[in-house]
Amino acid sequence: MLTTNPFEDDKLHEECGVFGIWGADGAASYVALGLHALQHRGQEAAGISSFDGKHFHTHRAMGQVGGNFDRDEIMRPLTGRTAIGHVRYSTTGETALRNVQPLYADLNEGGFAVAHNGNISNAMTIKRALIRRGSIFQSTSDTEVFIHLTATSSFSTPLDRLIDALRQVEGAYSLLVLTEQGLVACRDPLGIRPLVMGKLGDAVIFASETVALDVIGAKYVRDIDPGELVLVDDGGLRSYRPFAPARPRPCIFEHVYFSRPDSIVDGSSVYEVRKNIGAELSREAPVEADIVVPVPDSGVPAAIGFSQASGIPFELGIIRSHYVGRTFIQPSDGVRHLGVKLKHNANSALIKGKKIVLIDDSIVRGTTSLKIVQMMRDAGASEVHMRIASPPTRHSCFYGVDTPERSKLLAAQMDVAAMAEHIHADSLAFISIDGLYRAMGDVRDARQPQRCDACFTGDYPTTLTDMNEDGHPRLALVASR
Ligand code: SF4
């Protein structure tokens, strides 16, 4: 199910963030803080599961972390020295409390709580097979297949049962699993979604991004490697490599947009990479202009890089209101067009009479770009040139990012010249895929790309069992219903 809300934002949305801690008094409080720092990865719902040595405690709620997990009556019962948590922006599964993570089940070997960032690209196929064998699903989330595959595995130890489950799934997962035996962190064999490990005294922490370690004062230790499974229990920390070796393909879009600029992803500062992207863009697509204006907030670092490399002054020509909630306005057609203005407003005194270069991170449907270009013209800009800090988004993501189906992606429908005309820009240019890799200090290997860049290139790093590349269910699946 696709849930992009074009009214709220014409962006791709990261689906989820995860955070877990082993061995700290008041573990759930650390998780709440960590989830706060990961709120940009999902604002629709949040949840925490803790284990006190005897019992599991779980609270899941619609809405953001603040407003839920800052309330004493919610936090007090989440006792124990180990806990995991999750923030969610759904792509698969409807928006409902039953899909909010961590998902929890009582298995033969005890409690099992799971928090998942990513998307399983063969979940439908697995789910149908499990249902035929008698499994009863409680949610419509792809994450629940981890529980059923583990529960029905014929292996004997809890860890082997989980590994058996993981070997059956395709796609992207950075996973935290809390059991009575310990806390497990695992990253899929291609490492599509990020997962890092940190330490706070003797406590071990896992998080989607380093910024979540920073907020609790923890030290970054290392990334969980693609295909690595780490188990923490009273005996310490053990690392396993249960999958066949594969060439990693971490998501390139984490650097373009998803991760916070103060995070370190795959060993690189997201802020520095975004500035480099802007500098590359200024070399690839130079333009004569008076000022460089970012579309806030995500276009800011690339605009700084563009300005520094080109010598064109950086100015805040668009001011963003930080008080526009995701649910402030109902998406009715009558007021739909007002949404962009509520969130972004032109700094007219600055813009009037100027040739401007607008920098944004991406164009998805083009609805926001069209309105922002018009906003610049209304404010008196003499020329509006748009530069985009990613290549054209032409393909859907099946790895845990909310993308419209292909037919709704502007770049899948028209070439760059037609897009420029569509958004009424004087010129439009995107960074090239090679330029994007250069900004990260890489040279792209076209035969075996070092990253997942499928939304730009269509080169999907895994089999897409459930869907074809347009996002439609495969015919064979429909026929087998
Ligand atoms: Fe990231 Fe795009 Fe690959 Fe999805 S398709 S994992 S957004 S690079």
Short mmCIF file of C-alpha atoms and ligand atoms in Angstrom, two decimals:
data_model
loop_
_atom_site.label_atom_id
_atom_site.label_comp_id
_atom_site.label_asym_id
_atom_site.label_seq_id
_atom_site.Cartn_x
_atom_site.Cartn_y
_atom_site.Cartn_z
CA MET A 1 0.00 0.00 0.00
CA LEU A 2 1.41 3.37 -0.96
CA THR A 3 0.82 6.16 1.48
CA THR A 4 2.63 9.16 0.06
CA ASN A 5 0.64 12.24 0.88
CA PRO A 6 1.32 14.72 -1.92
CA PHE A 7 -0.38 17.40 0.06
CA GLU A 8 2.02 17.21 2.93
CA ASP A 9 5.25 16.80 1.08
CA ASP A 10 6.48 15.88 -2.37
CA LYS A 11 9.34 13.78 -1.05
CA LEU A 12 10.37 10.19 -0.72
CA HIS A 13 9.94 9.10 2.88
CA GLU A 14 12.12 6.75 4.83
CA GLU A 15 9.92 4.10 6.33
CA CYS A 16 11.43 3.52 9.73
CA GLY A 17 14.09 3.95 12.35
CA VAL A 18 15.16 1.48 15.03
CA PHE A 19 16.95 1.80 18.36
CA GLY A 20 17.88 -0.83 20.96
CA ILE A 21 19.93 -1.01 24.14
CA TRP A 22 21.23 -3.89 26.25
CA GLY A 23 22.40 -3.56 29.83
CA ALA A 24 21.30 -0.14 31.09
CA ASP A 25 19.01 0.75 34.00
CA GLY A 26 15.92 2.49 32.63
CA ALA A 27 16.63 1.10 29.15
CA ALA A 28 13.27 2.27 27.79
CA SER A 29 14.09 5.91 28.59
CA TYR A 30 17.23 5.70 26.46
CA VAL A 31 15.17 4.16 23.68
CA ALA A 32 12.66 7.04 23.87
CA LEU A 33 15.51 9.56 23.52
CA GLY A 34 17.07 7.60 20.66
CA LEU A 35 13.74 7.41 18.85
CA HIS A 36 13.36 11.17 19.27
CA ALA A 37 16.61 11.63 17.36
CA LEU A 38 15.32 9.28 14.65
CA GLN A 39 11.92 10.95 14.35
CA HIS A 40 12.73 12.21 10.83
CA ARG A 41 12.70 8.55 9.69
CA GLY A 42 9.02 8.11 10.58
CA GLN A 43 6.41 10.26 12.27
CA GLU A 44 3.32 8.12 11.88
CA ALA A 45 3.74 5.85 14.91
CA ALA A 46 6.23 4.70 17.52
CA GLY A 47 6.69 1.82 19.93
CA ILE A 48 8.96 0.42 22.63
CA SER A 49 9.32 -3.12 24.03
CA SER A 50 11.35 -3.80 27.16
CA PHE A 51 12.33 -6.99 28.99
CA ASP A 52 12.84 -7.03 32.77
CA GLY A 53 14.33 -10.53 33.02
CA LYS A 54 10.93 -12.16 33.47
CA HIS A 55 8.36 -10.24 31.49
CA PHE A 56 8.12 -8.24 28.29
CA HIS A 57 6.39 -4.86 28.30
CA THR A 58 5.29 -3.15 25.11
CA HIS A 59 3.65 0.15 24.33
CA ARG A 60 2.81 1.17 20.77
CA ALA A 61 1.09 4.38 19.75
CA MET A 62 0.06 6.36 16.71
CA GLY A 63 1.82 9.71 16.41
CA GLN A 64 5.26 10.93 17.32
CA VAL A 65 7.59 9.92 20.14
CA GLY A 66 7.01 13.20 21.99
CA GLY A 67 3.42 13.25 23.24
CA ASN A 68 3.58 9.49 23.84
CA PHE A 69 6.89 8.38 25.29
CA ASP A 70 7.45 11.46 27.42
CA ARG A 71 4.46 10.56 29.62
CA ASP A 72 5.17 8.97 32.96
CA GLU A 73 2.17 6.63 32.84
CA ILE A 74 3.49 5.18 29.57
CA MET A 75 7.17 4.99 30.50
CA ARG A 76 6.81 3.65 34.08
CA PRO A 77 5.62 0.13 33.09
CA LEU A 78 8.42 -0.24 30.46
CA THR A 79 10.83 -1.70 33.01
CA GLY A 80 14.03 -3.62 32.47
CA ARG A 81 17.66 -3.21 31.46
CA THR A 82 17.07 -4.00 27.80
CA ALA A 83 14.65 -2.50 25.30
CA ILE A 84 14.08 -1.89 21.59
CA GLY A 85 12.02 0.74 19.80
CA HIS A 86 10.79 1.79 16.43
CA VAL A 87 9.49 4.85 14.58
CA ARG A 88 7.34 4.19 11.56
CA TYR A 89 6.24 5.74 8.31
CA SER A 90 4.33 2.96 6.63
CA THR A 91 4.81 1.77 3.08
CA THR A 92 3.58 -1.79 3.37
CA GLY A 93 0.65 -2.43 5.61
CA GLU A 94 -2.15 -0.06 6.41
CA THR A 95 -1.90 2.77 8.89
CA ALA A 96 -3.21 1.07 12.03
CA LEU A 97 -2.06 0.31 15.55
CA ARG A 98 -1.80 -3.41 14.77
CA ASN A 99 1.04 -2.61 12.34
CA VAL A 100 2.98 -0.40 14.76
CA GLN A 101 6.27 -1.94 15.89
CA PRO A 102 7.85 -3.54 17.80
CA LEU A 103 5.64 -6.49 16.88
CA TYR A 104 5.47 -8.98 19.73
CA ALA A 105 4.60 -12.68 19.96
CA ASP A 106 4.97 -15.50 22.47
CA LEU A 107 6.89 -18.28 20.73
CA ASN A 108 7.78 -21.75 21.97
CA GLU A 109 11.08 -20.46 23.38
CA GLY A 110 9.53 -17.34 24.97
CA GLY A 111 8.77 -13.74 24.07
CA PHE A 112 9.91 -12.33 20.72
CA ALA A 113 9.78 -8.59 19.94
CA VAL A 114 10.93 -7.32 16.56
CA ALA A 115 11.67 -3.85 15.15
CA HIS A 116 12.42 -3.66 11.43
CA ASN A 117 13.68 -0.93 9.11
CA GLY A 118 13.38 -1.92 5.47
CA ASN A 119 11.01 -3.90 3.34
CA ILE A 120 10.83 -7.58 2.44
CA SER A 121 10.37 -7.89 -1.29
CA ASN A 122 9.01 -11.47 -1.11
CA ALA A 123 6.79 -10.98 1.95
CA MET A 124 3.52 -11.59 0.07
CA THR A 125 4.80 -14.85 -1.37
CA ILE A 126 6.01 -16.07 2.02
CA LYS A 127 2.83 -14.94 3.75
CA ARG A 128 0.60 -16.86 1.36
CA ALA A 129 2.62 -20.03 1.87
CA LEU A 130 2.48 -19.60 5.66
CA ILE A 131 -1.27 -18.95 5.67
CA ARG A 132 -1.81 -22.09 3.59
CA ARG A 133 0.10 -24.00 6.31
CA GLY A 134 -2.10 -22.54 9.06
CA SER A 135 -0.35 -19.36 10.24
CA ILE A 136 -2.72 -16.65 11.44
CA PHE A 137 -1.41 -13.14 10.86
CA GLN A 138 -2.29 -10.32 13.27
CA SER A 139 -1.07 -7.43 11.11
CA THR A 140 -0.71 -6.50 7.47
CA SER A 141 2.94 -5.52 7.96
CA ASP A 142 5.65 -7.40 6.05
CA THR A 143 7.63 -7.53 9.32
CA GLU A 144 5.32 -10.18 10.79
CA VAL A 145 6.76 -12.83 8.45
CA PHE A 146 9.96 -12.79 10.57
CA ILE A 147 7.87 -13.94 13.55
CA HIS A 148 6.04 -16.73 11.69
CA LEU A 149 9.14 -18.01 9.91
CA THR A 150 11.00 -18.15 13.24
CA ALA A 151 8.05 -19.79 15.01
CA THR A 152 7.68 -22.51 12.37
CA SER A 153 11.38 -23.18 11.77
CA SER A 154 12.51 -26.77 12.27
CA PHE A 155 15.85 -25.71 13.79
CA SER A 156 16.26 -26.21 17.51
CA THR A 157 18.01 -23.18 19.05
CA PRO A 158 16.32 -19.76 19.06
CA LEU A 159 19.25 -18.20 17.17
CA ASP A 160 19.25 -20.91 14.49
CA ARG A 161 15.50 -20.51 14.08
CA LEU A 162 15.90 -16.78 13.52
CA ILE A 163 18.75 -17.30 11.05
CA ASP A 164 16.64 -19.88 9.21
CA ALA A 165 13.89 -17.22 8.94
CA LEU A 166 16.29 -14.53 7.71
CA ARG A 167 17.64 -16.82 4.99
CA GLN A 168 14.17 -17.08 3.47
CA VAL A 169 13.53 -13.37 3.04
CA GLU A 170 14.62 -11.07 0.22
CA GLY A 171 14.98 -7.34 0.35
CA ALA A 172 16.12 -4.89 2.98
CA TYR A 173 16.20 -5.29 6.72
CA SER A 174 18.02 -3.70 9.58
CA LEU A 175 16.47 -5.68 12.37
CA LEU A 176 16.42 -5.67 16.16
CA VAL A 177 15.01 -8.74 17.90
CA LEU A 178 14.55 -8.87 21.66
CA THR A 179 14.14 -12.32 23.21
CA GLU A 180 14.62 -13.85 26.64
CA GLN A 181 17.96 -15.13 25.38
CA GLY A 182 19.37 -11.75 24.33
CA LEU A 183 19.23 -8.83 21.94
CA VAL A 184 19.97 -9.50 18.27
CA ALA A 185 20.88 -6.86 15.67
CA CYS A 186 21.10 -7.90 12.03
CA ARG A 187 21.59 -6.23 8.67
CA ASP A 188 20.59 -7.83 5.38
CA PRO A 189 23.36 -9.32 3.21
CA LEU A 190 23.50 -6.22 0.98
CA GLY A 191 23.33 -3.77 3.90
CA ILE A 192 20.66 -1.74 2.12
CA ARG A 193 19.42 0.05 5.24
CA PRO A 194 21.90 1.43 7.79
CA LEU A 195 22.54 0.10 11.32
CA VAL A 196 25.25 1.21 13.73
CA MET A 197 26.53 0.00 17.09
CA GLY A 198 27.55 2.17 20.02
CA LYS A 199 28.48 1.91 23.69
CA LEU A 200 27.46 3.82 26.78
CA GLY A 201 29.56 2.51 29.66
CA ASP A 202 28.95 -1.25 29.54
CA ALA A 203 25.64 -0.91 27.70
CA VAL A 204 25.51 -1.88 24.01
CA ILE A 205 23.36 0.17 21.65
CA PHE A 206 22.10 -0.34 18.11
CA ALA A 207 20.56 2.45 16.06
CA SER A 208 19.64 3.38 12.51
CA GLU A 209 21.86 6.46 12.64
CA THR A 210 24.76 7.79 14.71
CA VAL A 211 22.74 10.87 15.68
CA ALA A 212 20.72 8.62 18.01
CA LEU A 213 23.95 7.64 19.79
CA ASP A 214 24.93 11.30 20.12
CA VAL A 215 21.74 12.30 21.93
CA ILE A 216 22.24 9.78 24.72
CA GLY A 217 25.97 10.49 25.01
CA ALA A 218 26.96 7.08 23.62
CA LYS A 219 30.14 6.44 21.65
CA TYR A 220 29.95 5.19 18.07
CA VAL A 221 31.78 1.85 17.85
CA ARG A 222 31.18 0.69 14.27
CA ASP A 223 28.57 -0.08 11.62
CA ILE A 224 26.94 -3.50 11.69
CA ASP A 225 28.35 -5.02 8.52
CA PRO A 226 26.08 -6.09 5.67
CA GLY A 227 25.09 -9.70 6.36
CA GLU A 228 26.27 -9.55 9.98
CA LEU A 229 24.22 -10.68 12.97
CA VAL A 230 25.29 -9.53 16.43
CA LEU A 231 23.95 -11.20 19.58
CA VAL A 232 24.31 -9.48 22.96
CA ASP A 233 23.52 -11.42 26.13
CA ASP A 234 24.90 -11.86 29.62
CA GLY A 235 27.87 -13.69 28.09
CA GLY A 236 28.89 -10.60 26.08
CA LEU A 237 28.76 -9.80 22.40
CA ARG A 238 29.11 -12.30 19.55
CA SER A 239 29.15 -11.68 15.81
CA TYR A 240 27.88 -14.17 13.20
CA ARG A 241 27.98 -14.15 9.38
CA PRO A 242 25.15 -16.52 8.52
CA PHE A 243 24.70 -15.56 4.85
CA ALA A 244 26.63 -16.26 1.67
CA PRO A 245 29.05 -13.34 1.04
CA ALA A 246 27.59 -10.65 -1.22
CA ARG A 247 28.77 -7.33 -2.58
CA PRO A 248 27.19 -4.66 -0.32
CA ARG A 249 24.68 -2.23 -1.85
CA PRO A 250 23.81 0.35 0.85
CA CYS A 251 21.08 2.83 -0.09
CA ILE A 252 22.55 5.91 -1.77
CA PHE A 253 19.49 7.99 -0.90
CA GLU A 254 20.46 7.93 2.79
CA HIS A 255 23.13 10.47 1.81
CA VAL A 256 20.88 12.51 -0.46
CA TYR A 257 17.92 12.97 1.84
CA PHE A 258 16.91 10.38 4.45
CA SER A 259 19.61 10.58 7.08
CA ARG A 260 20.11 13.59 9.29
CA PRO A 261 23.01 15.77 8.15
CA ASP A 262 24.70 15.35 11.55
CA SER A 263 24.86 11.55 11.12
CA ILE A 264 27.79 9.49 9.86
CA VAL A 265 26.52 6.94 7.30
CA ASP A 266 28.76 4.22 5.85
CA GLY A 267 31.71 6.07 7.38
CA SER A 268 30.94 9.44 5.72
CA SER A 269 29.52 12.64 7.17
CA VAL A 270 26.12 13.14 5.56
CA TYR A 271 26.58 16.92 5.77
CA GLU A 272 29.94 16.81 3.96
CA VAL A 273 28.59 14.48 1.25
CA ARG A 274 25.63 16.81 0.66
CA LYS A 275 27.97 19.80 0.36
CA ASN A 276 30.11 17.82 -2.09
CA ILE A 277 26.99 17.01 -4.11
CA GLY A 278 26.27 20.76 -4.38
CA ALA A 279 29.84 21.46 -5.48
CA GLU A 280 29.67 18.68 -8.12
CA LEU A 281 26.35 20.05 -9.31
CA SER A 282 27.81 23.53 -9.76
CA ARG A 283 30.57 22.06 -11.93
CA GLU A 284 28.24 19.81 -13.94
CA ALA A 285 25.48 22.38 -14.46
CA PRO A 286 26.85 25.92 -13.95
CA VAL A 287 24.55 28.89 -14.22
CA GLU A 288 24.91 32.67 -14.07
CA ALA A 289 22.88 33.90 -11.14
CA ASP A 290 22.82 36.46 -8.31
CA ILE A 291 22.06 34.15 -5.38
CA VAL A 292 21.86 30.44 -4.45
CA VAL A 293 18.67 29.63 -2.55
CA PRO A 294 18.04 26.28 -0.84
CA VAL A 295 14.61 24.69 -0.57
CA PRO A 296 14.73 24.21 3.20
CA ASP A 297 15.69 22.20 5.08
CA SER A 298 16.97 19.33 2.99
CA GLY A 299 18.43 21.48 0.19
CA VAL A 300 20.60 23.56 2.55
CA PRO A 301 23.92 21.63 2.66
CA ALA A 302 23.94 21.11 -1.14
CA ALA A 303 23.19 24.82 -1.64
CA ILE A 304 26.13 25.73 0.61
CA GLY A 305 28.36 23.45 -1.50
CA PHE A 306 27.01 24.94 -4.74
CA SER A 307 27.59 28.47 -3.44
CA GLN A 308 31.13 27.79 -2.20
CA ALA A 309 32.18 26.08 -5.44
CA SER A 310 30.55 28.63 -7.76
CA GLY A 311 31.22 31.81 -5.78
CA ILE A 312 27.53 32.78 -6.04
CA PRO A 313 26.30 34.06 -2.63
CA PHE A 314 24.16 31.73 -0.50
CA GLU A 315 20.96 33.35 0.75
CA LEU A 316 17.86 32.17 2.61
CA GLY A 317 15.33 33.11 -0.04
CA ILE A 318 12.71 30.71 1.30
CA ILE A 319 11.76 30.61 4.95
CA ARG A 320 10.29 27.42 6.33
CA SER A 321 7.74 27.34 9.11
CA HIS A 322 8.69 24.68 11.64
CA TYR A 323 5.23 24.62 13.14
CA VAL A 324 3.34 22.92 10.32
CA GLY A 325 2.41 19.46 11.57
CA ARG A 326 1.87 16.57 9.21
CA THR A 327 -1.81 16.45 10.06
CA PHE A 328 -2.53 20.16 10.42
CA ILE A 329 -4.63 20.45 7.29
CA GLN A 330 -6.93 17.77 6.02
CA PRO A 331 -6.16 16.89 2.41
CA SER A 332 -9.31 18.28 0.86
CA ASP A 333 -9.03 19.61 -2.67
CA GLY A 334 -10.33 23.05 -1.74
CA VAL A 335 -7.35 23.97 0.43
CA ARG A 336 -4.77 21.63 -1.04
CA HIS A 337 -2.97 24.39 -2.95
CA LEU A 338 -2.39 26.37 0.26
CA GLY A 339 -0.23 23.70 1.85
CA VAL A 340 3.09 24.62 0.27
CA LYS A 341 2.75 28.29 1.22
CA LEU A 342 2.03 27.38 4.80
CA LYS A 343 5.27 25.48 5.01
CA HIS A 344 7.52 27.60 2.76
CA ASN A 345 7.30 31.33 2.17
CA ALA A 346 9.39 33.52 -0.14
CA ASN A 347 11.70 36.10 1.41
CA SER A 348 10.39 38.68 -1.10
CA ALA A 349 12.64 41.59 -0.12
CA LEU A 350 15.64 39.45 -1.03
CA ILE A 351 14.27 37.73 -4.14
CA LYS A 352 12.88 40.75 -6.04
CA GLY A 353 14.72 41.40 -9.30
CA LYS A 354 17.28 38.60 -8.75
CA LYS A 355 18.38 35.68 -10.91
CA ILE A 356 18.23 32.75 -8.52
CA VAL A 357 19.49 29.17 -8.43
CA LEU A 358 17.09 27.04 -6.41
CA ILE A 359 18.61 23.90 -4.88
CA ASP A 360 16.46 20.95 -3.81
CA ASP A 361 17.38 17.36 -2.99
CA SER A 362 15.02 15.62 -5.41
CA ILE A 363 11.93 15.87 -7.58
CA VAL A 364 9.35 13.15 -7.02
CA ARG A 365 5.95 14.12 -8.47
CA GLY A 366 7.01 17.69 -9.15
CA THR A 367 4.08 19.21 -7.29
CA THR A 368 6.22 21.08 -4.75
CA SER A 369 8.80 22.20 -7.34
CA LEU A 370 6.08 23.71 -9.49
CA LYS A 371 4.72 25.70 -6.56
CA ILE A 372 8.10 26.84 -5.27
CA VAL A 373 9.23 28.07 -8.69
CA GLN A 374 5.96 29.99 -8.97
CA MET A 375 6.49 31.36 -5.45
CA MET A 376 9.89 32.72 -6.56
CA ARG A 377 8.36 34.34 -9.62
CA ASP A 378 5.54 35.85 -7.56
CA ALA A 379 8.20 37.30 -5.25
CA GLY A 380 9.77 39.06 -8.23
CA ALA A 381 12.65 36.76 -9.27
CA SER A 382 13.84 37.69 -12.77
CA GLU A 383 15.07 34.14 -13.53
CA VAL A 384 14.60 30.85 -11.69
CA HIS A 385 17.09 28.05 -12.36
CA MET A 386 16.53 24.78 -10.53
CA ARG A 387 19.37 22.41 -9.62
CA ILE A 388 18.65 19.03 -8.05
CA ALA A 389 21.08 17.23 -5.73
CA SER A 390 20.17 13.76 -7.01
CA PRO A 391 19.67 12.20 -10.46
CA PRO A 392 16.09 12.03 -11.80
CA THR A 393 13.97 9.64 -9.66
CA ARG A 394 12.59 7.34 -12.36
CA HIS A 395 11.89 4.10 -10.47
CA SER A 396 10.06 3.02 -7.33
CA CYS A 397 11.82 1.76 -4.21
CA PHE A 398 10.94 -1.68 -2.82
CA TYR A 399 13.34 -1.52 0.11
CA GLY A 400 11.47 0.44 2.76
CA VAL A 401 11.07 3.87 1.20
CA ASP A 402 7.71 5.33 0.38
CA THR A 403 7.71 6.10 -3.33
CA PRO A 404 4.74 6.71 -5.57
CA GLU A 405 4.23 4.09 -8.26
CA ARG A 406 6.31 4.70 -11.36
CA SER A 407 3.50 6.28 -13.31
CA LYS A 408 3.39 9.14 -10.75
CA LEU A 409 7.12 9.91 -10.84
CA LEU A 410 7.64 13.02 -12.97
CA ALA A 411 11.03 11.86 -14.26
CA ALA A 412 9.52 8.55 -15.40
CA GLN A 413 7.05 10.47 -17.55
CA MET A 414 9.20 13.10 -19.26
CA ASP A 415 12.76 14.13 -20.04
CA VAL A 416 14.59 16.92 -18.22
CA ALA A 417 13.70 19.61 -20.78
CA ALA A 418 10.02 18.75 -20.50
CA MET A 419 10.29 18.71 -16.70
CA ALA A 420 11.78 22.23 -16.77
CA GLU A 421 8.84 23.38 -18.81
CA HIS A 422 6.40 21.55 -16.54
CA ILE A 423 7.66 23.32 -13.38
CA HIS A 424 8.11 26.63 -15.30
CA ALA A 425 11.83 26.90 -14.51
CA ASP A 426 14.20 28.84 -16.80
CA SER A 427 16.51 25.86 -16.59
CA LEU A 428 16.62 22.56 -14.72
CA ALA A 429 19.53 20.19 -14.15
CA PHE A 430 20.14 17.13 -11.99
CA ILE A 431 23.45 15.81 -10.73
CA SER A 432 24.59 12.80 -12.78
CA ILE A 433 24.76 9.36 -11.19
CA ASP A 434 28.56 9.41 -11.62
CA GLY A 435 28.70 12.87 -10.03
CA LEU A 436 26.71 11.59 -7.06
CA TYR A 437 29.20 8.74 -6.53
CA ARG A 438 32.10 11.22 -6.93
CA ALA A 439 30.58 13.37 -4.18
CA MET A 440 30.88 10.32 -1.92
CA GLY A 441 34.48 9.74 -2.93
CA ASP A 442 33.64 6.78 -5.21
CA VAL A 443 33.86 5.99 -8.90
CA ARG A 444 30.68 4.19 -9.92
CA ASP A 445 31.23 0.70 -11.28
CA ALA A 446 28.44 0.52 -13.88
CA ARG A 447 28.53 -3.29 -14.06
CA GLN A 448 28.49 -3.78 -10.29
CA PRO A 449 27.41 -0.55 -8.57
CA GLN A 450 28.76 -0.18 -5.04
CA ARG A 451 25.42 1.09 -3.75
CA CYS A 452 21.74 0.63 -4.30
CA ASP A 453 20.83 3.41 -6.73
CA ALA A 454 17.79 1.67 -8.20
CA CYS A 455 15.40 4.61 -7.89
CA PHE A 456 17.66 6.46 -10.33
CA THR A 457 18.90 3.61 -12.52
CA GLY A 458 16.34 0.78 -12.21
CA ASP A 459 19.22 -1.56 -11.28
CA TYR A 460 17.54 -3.40 -8.39
CA PRO A 461 20.03 -5.32 -6.24
CA THR A 462 17.61 -8.14 -5.30
CA THR A 463 14.99 -10.20 -7.02
CA LEU A 464 11.58 -8.53 -6.84
CA THR A 465 9.47 -11.60 -6.19
CA ASP A 466 6.18 -9.94 -5.25
CA MET A 467 6.14 -6.97 -7.60
CA ASN A 468 7.19 -6.09 -11.06
CA GLU A 469 9.34 -2.99 -11.44
CA ASP A 470 6.30 -0.78 -11.97
CA GLY A 471 5.10 -1.75 -8.51
CA HIS A 472 2.28 -4.03 -9.68
CA PRO A 473 1.80 -7.51 -8.19
CA ARG A 474 3.23 -10.21 -10.41
CA LEU A 475 0.67 -12.11 -12.47
CA ALA A 476 1.75 -15.47 -11.12
CA LEU A 477 0.88 -14.31 -7.61
CA VAL A 478 -2.51 -13.04 -8.61
CA ALA A 479 -3.27 -16.33 -10.35
CA SER A 480 -2.28 -18.34 -7.29
CA ARG A 481 -4.81 -16.66 -5.00
FE1 SF4 B 1 17.58 3.71 -1.57
FE2 SF4 B 1 16.56 4.21 -3.97
FE3 SF4 B 1 17.66 1.83 -3.43
FE4 SF4 B 1 15.35 2.53 -2.35
S1 SF4 B 1 15.75 2.17 -4.54
S2 SF4 B 1 17.07 1.54 -1.30
S3 SF4 B 1 15.64 4.73 -2.02
S4 SF4 B 1 18.67 3.83 -3.50
#
